Amino acid sequence: MIIKNPPMGWNSWNTFGSNIHESMIRESADAFIEQGLKDAGYEYLVIDDCWSEYDRDPVTDRLVASHEKFPNGMKAVADYVHSKGLKFGMYSCDGVRTCADYPGSFDHEFLDAQTFAEWEVDFLKYDNCYRPATADCQLLYQRMGVALEQCGRDILFSACNWGTADVWKWIRSSGAHMYRSTGDIQDNFKSFTEIAMSQQDKYGYSAPNCYNDIDMLTIGMYGKGLVGTTGCDDTDYRTQFVLWCMYGAPLMLGCDIRNMTEETKKLILNRDLIAIDQDEACRPPVWQQHPWNANAKCAFKHLANGEYAMAFYNFGDKEYGVPAMLELFGIPTSSGLKVQLTDLFTGEVVGVYRDYVRFQIAAHDCKAFKAKLVRD
Ligand code: GAL
């Protein structure tokens, strides 16, 4: 199974944690369509941890969906999700228990892959808790990679070992299509900027068919839900979305998509930013930062069509002039080239620049542009 663009979808964990139920999942599938997510390219609806009974079936040894949360079983949920034209994702773990203490897939990989295939699952997030001390993480991901490939159904393999064991070095070989590279995101500015910047020098390993996953987005949570913590405002969320799109990271929403503000919708449905995220060349950005203010950064990304994307970030708590020396992006004065910038939020051409460009940016905010190289 080949995945040519970073996966896009929604996952239950950030907002709902263990508080999941068939009716909420059906409503989310409805919202997925009604709110225009599917039209914008979002595709996978994923149920995270806490979906099963506390024990496996004593006779068949199979995983069993919680009778209370999913009274009609998982196949019925999959059928509903598919009836909306969406793909259905589920969750398991390479250890004996999942992170929230439900049965894990250790030593049951092939049986569980079979069960997921029978339920018509299209995506499996695979976590890393309660792994026996003697079991090697790389080997267990390898094993589930083979189990999924051999289960008779195309199932996207989403690895989640939080960036441990130098995962970027070997994960492509396991058959995974995306891999979590960091610990869990929290809904605050510090958490998501640290997560994003921790991968600055590792994004070169992210490429078609195996993408670096810097976790589910918190956009639109405003402090509510499981990873709510202090919450963010719309400025923070704009910066989060631009960071993820400039990397070409998977875009898995984590807010309650049944109740989104207009600002949230406008942001996550921004077609121009989504196109940057999904760019088929999948090149990581080049970074530069202000000589003495590490909070002022600029990123420059080559796009497949010969154009570029540029983002200016102010991670600081006060407004700041964020500069870019074009020479550091390979555009010296001697090239005779200038950069024409089109704002990705307004669609407006803001100007044509040579050598150097600087934008005043409010605290925590960013600016994102399509950049075209032009001559006089
Ligand atoms: C964590 C994982 C989270 C979520 C949680 C479920 O290990 O990083 O994204 O899946 O487990 O218990």
PDB file of N, CA, C and O and ligand atoms in Angstrom, residues 11 13-14 48-50 91 98-100 125 127-129 160 162 180 182-184 215-216, ligand 1:
ATOM      1  N   ASN A  11      -8.855  12.267  15.112  1.00  0.00           N
ATOM      2  CA  ASN A  11      -8.599  11.208  16.091  1.00  0.00           C
ATOM      3  C   ASN A  11      -9.290  11.587  17.401  1.00  0.00           C
ATOM      4  O   ASN A  11      -9.294  12.758  17.806  1.00  0.00           O
ATOM      5  N   TRP A  13      -8.592  11.004  20.557  1.00  0.00           N
ATOM      6  CA  TRP A  13      -7.887  11.054  21.837  1.00  0.00           C
ATOM      7  C   TRP A  13      -7.819  12.443  22.484  1.00  0.00           C
ATOM      8  O   TRP A  13      -8.159  12.608  23.658  1.00  0.00           O
ATOM      9  N   ASN A  14      -7.353  13.460  21.748  1.00  0.00           N
ATOM     10  CA  ASN A  14      -7.061  14.758  22.376  1.00  0.00           C
ATOM     11  C   ASN A  14      -8.245  15.325  23.156  1.00  0.00           C
ATOM     12  O   ASN A  14      -8.084  15.870  24.242  1.00  0.00           O
ATOM     13  N   ASP A  48      -9.162   6.145  19.029  1.00  0.00           N
ATOM     14  CA  ASP A  48      -7.895   5.875  19.741  1.00  0.00           C
ATOM     15  C   ASP A  48      -8.139   4.851  20.850  1.00  0.00           C
ATOM     16  O   ASP A  48      -9.081   4.048  20.780  1.00  0.00           O
ATOM     17  N   ASP A  49      -7.333   4.888  21.865  1.00  0.00           N
ATOM     18  CA  ASP A  49      -7.343   3.927  22.979  1.00  0.00           C
ATOM     19  C   ASP A  49      -8.722   3.872  23.671  1.00  0.00           C
ATOM     20  O   ASP A  49      -9.528   4.774  23.506  1.00  0.00           O
ATOM     21  N   CYS A  50      -8.943   2.792  24.433  1.00  0.00           N
ATOM     22  CA  CYS A  50     -10.104   2.646  25.331  1.00  0.00           C
ATOM     23  C   CYS A  50     -11.376   2.165  24.628  1.00  0.00           C
ATOM     24  O   CYS A  50     -12.474   2.344  25.147  1.00  0.00           O
ATOM     25  N   TYR A  91      -6.980   1.613  16.960  1.00  0.00           N
ATOM     26  CA  TYR A  91      -5.767   1.752  17.778  1.00  0.00           C
ATOM     27  C   TYR A  91      -5.432   0.441  18.470  1.00  0.00           C
ATOM     28  O   TYR A  91      -6.323  -0.260  18.953  1.00  0.00           O
ATOM     29  N   THR A  98      -2.521  -1.721  26.433  1.00  0.00           N
ATOM     30  CA  THR A  98      -2.396  -0.402  25.805  1.00  0.00           C
ATOM     31  C   THR A  98      -2.016   0.607  26.889  1.00  0.00           C
ATOM     32  O   THR A  98      -2.014   0.271  28.080  1.00  0.00           O
ATOM     33  N   CYS A  99      -1.755   1.834  26.480  1.00  0.00           N
ATOM     34  CA  CYS A  99      -1.328   2.848  27.458  1.00  0.00           C
ATOM     35  C   CYS A  99      -2.409   3.099  28.502  1.00  0.00           C
ATOM     36  O   CYS A  99      -2.118   3.432  29.639  1.00  0.00           O
ATOM     37  N   ALA A 100      -3.672   2.934  28.129  1.00  0.00           N
ATOM     38  CA  ALA A 100      -4.761   3.129  29.092  1.00  0.00           C
ATOM     39  C   ALA A 100      -5.222   1.792  29.685  1.00  0.00           C
ATOM     40  O   ALA A 100      -6.324   1.684  30.217  1.00  0.00           O
ATOM     41  N   LYS A 125      -3.375   2.867  14.392  1.00  0.00           N
ATOM     42  CA  LYS A 125      -2.357   3.555  15.201  1.00  0.00           C
ATOM     43  C   LYS A 125      -1.815   2.529  16.187  1.00  0.00           C
ATOM     44  O   LYS A 125      -2.586   1.852  16.870  1.00  0.00           O
ATOM     45  N   ASP A 127       0.665   1.856  19.349  1.00  0.00           N
ATOM     46  CA  ASP A 127       1.350   2.512  20.468  1.00  0.00           C
ATOM     47  C   ASP A 127       2.448   1.607  21.053  1.00  0.00           C
ATOM     48  O   ASP A 127       2.701   0.505  20.541  1.00  0.00           O
ATOM     49  N   ASN A 128       3.042   2.038  22.163  1.00  0.00           N
ATOM     50  CA  ASN A 128       4.279   1.392  22.619  1.00  0.00           C
ATOM     51  C   ASN A 128       4.336   1.182  24.133  1.00  0.00           C
ATOM     52  O   ASN A 128       5.417   1.070  24.701  1.00  0.00           O
ATOM     53  N   CYS A 129       3.179   1.127  24.818  1.00  0.00           N
ATOM     54  CA  CYS A 129       3.194   0.941  26.279  1.00  0.00           C
ATOM     55  C   CYS A 129       3.228  -0.543  26.649  1.00  0.00           C
ATOM     56  O   CYS A 129       2.857  -1.395  25.844  1.00  0.00           O
ATOM     57  N   CYS A 160       3.550   4.607  16.713  1.00  0.00           N
ATOM     58  CA  CYS A 160       3.531   5.626  17.775  1.00  0.00           C
ATOM     59  C   CYS A 160       4.442   5.201  18.918  1.00  0.00           C
ATOM     60  O   CYS A 160       3.976   4.691  19.931  1.00  0.00           O
ATOM     61  N   TRP A 162       6.690   7.480  20.086  1.00  0.00           N
ATOM     62  CA  TRP A 162       7.040   8.800  20.636  1.00  0.00           C
ATOM     63  C   TRP A 162       8.484   9.231  20.318  1.00  0.00           C
ATOM     64  O   TRP A 162       9.102   9.970  21.080  1.00  0.00           O
ATOM     65  N   ARG A 180       5.028   8.588  14.914  1.00  0.00           N
ATOM     66  CA  ARG A 180       5.110   9.635  15.923  1.00  0.00           C
ATOM     67  C   ARG A 180       6.566   9.796  16.334  1.00  0.00           C
ATOM     68  O   ARG A 180       7.267   8.817  16.609  1.00  0.00           O
ATOM     69  N   THR A 182       7.504  12.300  18.718  1.00  0.00           N
ATOM     70  CA  THR A 182       7.618  13.072  19.965  1.00  0.00           C
ATOM     71  C   THR A 182       6.646  12.519  21.000  1.00  0.00           C
ATOM     72  O   THR A 182       5.754  11.734  20.673  1.00  0.00           O
ATOM     73  N   GLY A 183       6.796  13.031  22.236  1.00  0.00           N
ATOM     74  CA  GLY A 183       5.817  12.721  23.282  1.00  0.00           C
ATOM     75  C   GLY A 183       4.481  13.391  22.967  1.00  0.00           C
ATOM     76  O   GLY A 183       4.335  14.065  21.936  1.00  0.00           O
ATOM     77  N   ASP A 184       3.524  13.221  23.872  1.00  0.00           N
ATOM     78  CA  ASP A 184       2.157  13.696  23.598  1.00  0.00           C
ATOM     79  C   ASP A 184       2.044  15.220  23.615  1.00  0.00           C
ATOM     80  O   ASP A 184       2.560  15.886  24.511  1.00  0.00           O
ATOM     81  N   ASP A 215       2.210  14.589  15.970  1.00  0.00           N
ATOM     82  CA  ASP A 215       1.041  14.398  16.844  1.00  0.00           C
ATOM     83  C   ASP A 215      -0.215  15.095  16.316  1.00  0.00           C
ATOM     84  O   ASP A 215      -0.158  15.938  15.427  1.00  0.00           O
ATOM     85  N   MET A 216      -1.327  14.696  16.926  1.00  0.00           N
ATOM     86  CA  MET A 216      -2.614  15.256  16.542  1.00  0.00           C
ATOM     87  C   MET A 216      -2.649  16.741  16.900  1.00  0.00           C
ATOM     88  O   MET A 216      -2.107  17.160  17.927  1.00  0.00           O
TER      89      MET A 216
HETATM   90  C1  GAL B   1      -0.127   7.629  24.104  1.00  0.00           C
HETATM   91  C2  GAL B   1      -0.171   8.222  22.710  1.00  0.00           C
HETATM   92  C3  GAL B   1      -1.399   9.100  22.609  1.00  0.00           C
HETATM   93  C4  GAL B   1      -2.636   8.270  22.881  1.00  0.00           C
HETATM   94  C5  GAL B   1      -2.518   7.555  24.227  1.00  0.00           C
HETATM   95  C6  GAL B   1      -3.641   6.571  24.449  1.00  0.00           C
HETATM   96  O1  GAL B   1       0.965   6.795  24.223  1.00  0.00           O
HETATM   97  O2  GAL B   1       0.996   8.958  22.466  1.00  0.00           O
HETATM   98  O3  GAL B   1      -1.463   9.726  21.347  1.00  0.00           O
HETATM   99  O4  GAL B   1      -2.789   7.336  21.842  1.00  0.00           O
HETATM  100  O5  GAL B   1      -1.307   6.859  24.341  1.00  0.00           O
HETATM  101  O6  GAL B   1      -3.530   5.915  25.683  1.00  0.00           O
END
